[in-house]
Short mmCIF file of C-alpha atoms in Angstrom, two decimals:
data_model
loop_
_atom_site.label_atom_id
_atom_site.label_comp_id
_atom_site.label_asym_id
_atom_site.label_seq_id
_atom_site.Cartn_x
_atom_site.Cartn_y
_atom_site.Cartn_z
CA MET A 122 37.39 14.54 73.48
CA SER A 123 34.29 14.11 75.13
CA LEU A 124 32.64 16.40 77.52
CA ARG A 125 32.88 13.35 80.26
CA ALA A 126 36.69 13.09 79.32
CA GLY A 127 37.55 16.83 79.60
CA LEU A 128 35.92 17.14 82.82
CA LEU A 129 37.80 13.77 84.68
CA ALA A 130 41.15 15.42 83.08
CA SER A 131 40.30 18.54 84.69
CA ALA A 132 39.71 17.57 87.60
CA ALA A 133 42.89 15.34 87.63
CA LEU A 134 44.37 18.51 86.66
CA THR A 135 43.44 20.17 89.37
CA ILE A 136 44.27 17.47 92.18
CA VAL A 137 48.14 17.67 90.79
CA VAL A 138 48.23 21.28 91.17
CA ALA A 139 46.86 21.77 94.47
CA ALA A 140 49.23 18.54 96.08
CA VAL A 141 52.34 20.27 94.10
CA LEU A 142 50.91 23.40 95.60
CA ARG A 143 50.99 21.89 98.85
CA ARG A 144 54.65 20.92 98.95
CA ASP A 145 58.12 21.44 98.21
CA THR A 146 59.79 20.23 94.93
CA GLY A 147 60.12 16.26 94.98
CA THR A 148 64.34 15.36 95.76
CA ASP A 149 64.73 13.75 92.17
CA PHE A 150 63.32 17.15 90.83
CA ASP A 151 66.41 19.33 93.42
CA GLY A 152 68.79 16.43 92.20
CA TYR A 153 68.59 16.77 88.51
CA TYR A 154 67.71 21.17 88.89
CA GLU A 155 70.75 21.06 90.85
CA GLY A 156 73.35 19.19 89.07
CA GLY A 157 72.03 21.00 85.79
CA LEU A 158 73.58 24.15 87.39
CA ALA A 159 76.77 22.30 87.91
CA VAL A 160 77.06 21.60 84.18
CA LEU A 161 76.26 25.52 83.38
CA GLU A 162 79.16 26.41 85.97
CA GLY A 163 81.63 23.39 84.17
CA LYS A 164 81.57 21.48 86.81
CA SER A 165 80.64 17.57 87.28
CA PRO A 166 77.66 17.04 88.97
CA TYR A 167 78.70 13.80 90.54
CA VAL A 168 81.91 15.41 92.37
CA GLU A 169 79.60 18.32 93.99
CA MET A 170 77.50 15.70 94.81
CA TRP A 171 76.31 13.03 95.41
CA HIS A 172 73.77 11.19 91.96
CA ASN A 173 73.43 8.84 90.33
CA TYR A 174 71.68 9.98 87.53
CA PRO A 175 72.14 9.54 83.73
CA PRO A 176 74.65 12.65 82.29
CA LEU A 177 71.56 13.67 79.45
CA LEU A 178 69.17 13.40 82.36
CA PHE A 179 71.24 16.96 83.66
CA VAL A 180 71.57 18.41 79.81
CA LEU A 181 67.99 17.45 80.07
CA ALA A 182 67.34 19.81 82.83
CA LEU A 183 69.30 22.47 81.99
CA PRO A 184 66.13 24.88 80.37
CA PHE A 185 64.54 24.68 83.62
CA ARG A 186 67.45 26.88 84.73
CA LEU A 187 65.90 29.52 83.50
CA PHE A 188 62.93 29.47 86.15
CA SER A 189 63.15 29.79 89.93
CA VAL A 190 63.42 26.24 91.31
CA LYS A 191 59.75 26.07 92.15
CA THR A 192 57.87 27.44 88.94
CA ALA A 193 60.92 25.00 87.31
CA TYR A 194 58.88 21.96 89.43
CA LEU A 195 55.63 23.08 88.04
CA ILE A 196 56.51 23.28 84.34
CA GLN A 197 57.74 19.56 85.04
CA VAL A 198 54.45 18.66 86.76
CA TRP A 199 52.26 20.20 83.97
CA LEU A 200 54.57 18.68 81.67
CA LEU A 201 54.53 15.12 82.86
CA PHE A 202 51.11 15.50 83.33
CA ALA A 203 50.11 16.14 79.72
CA LEU A 204 52.55 13.58 78.56
CA ASN A 205 50.35 11.30 80.30
CA VAL A 206 47.56 11.99 78.70
CA LEU A 207 48.95 12.02 75.41
CA SER A 208 50.31 8.63 75.83
CA VAL A 209 46.91 8.10 77.15
CA TRP A 210 44.95 9.24 74.24
CA LEU A 211 47.65 7.11 71.74
CA ALA A 212 46.64 3.86 73.17
CA VAL A 213 43.11 4.51 73.28
CA ARG A 214 43.52 5.57 69.48
CA VAL A 215 45.93 2.70 68.47
CA VAL A 216 43.69 -0.27 70.01
CA THR A 217 40.41 1.98 68.67
CA ILE A 218 42.17 1.77 64.84
CA ALA A 219 43.20 -1.86 65.37
CA GLY A 220 39.36 -2.80 66.20
CA GLU A 221 38.31 -1.32 63.14
CA ARG A 222 41.04 -2.84 61.16
CA GLN A 223 39.71 -6.41 62.88
CA GLY A 224 36.21 -5.86 61.12
CA GLU A 225 37.66 -5.35 57.76
CA PRO A 226 37.93 -7.74 55.08
CA GLY A 227 41.06 -9.73 54.98
CA HIS A 228 42.40 -9.25 58.33
#
């Protein structure tokens, strides 16, 4: 990663974290965080509260219940940010490899 890309990523991450720290958790996060609690208690998240999330989401949200809601939300934001950076990097890598192959004989 170049210095320019690193600085850009750091700036973006700083903006994201600052925005998260200034507000409460998102309503979607609250929904599956609380839905995960219902699953842990052996209840249906669809009966206890109104949700339209798929059942797998509640299962995937269970590890967040190990943390307070604010900490879990910050972990989710960091995770989503990292996955977005990774997906952009992979897309650039695929385009770069495809471009290199275009220059090879026989392609």
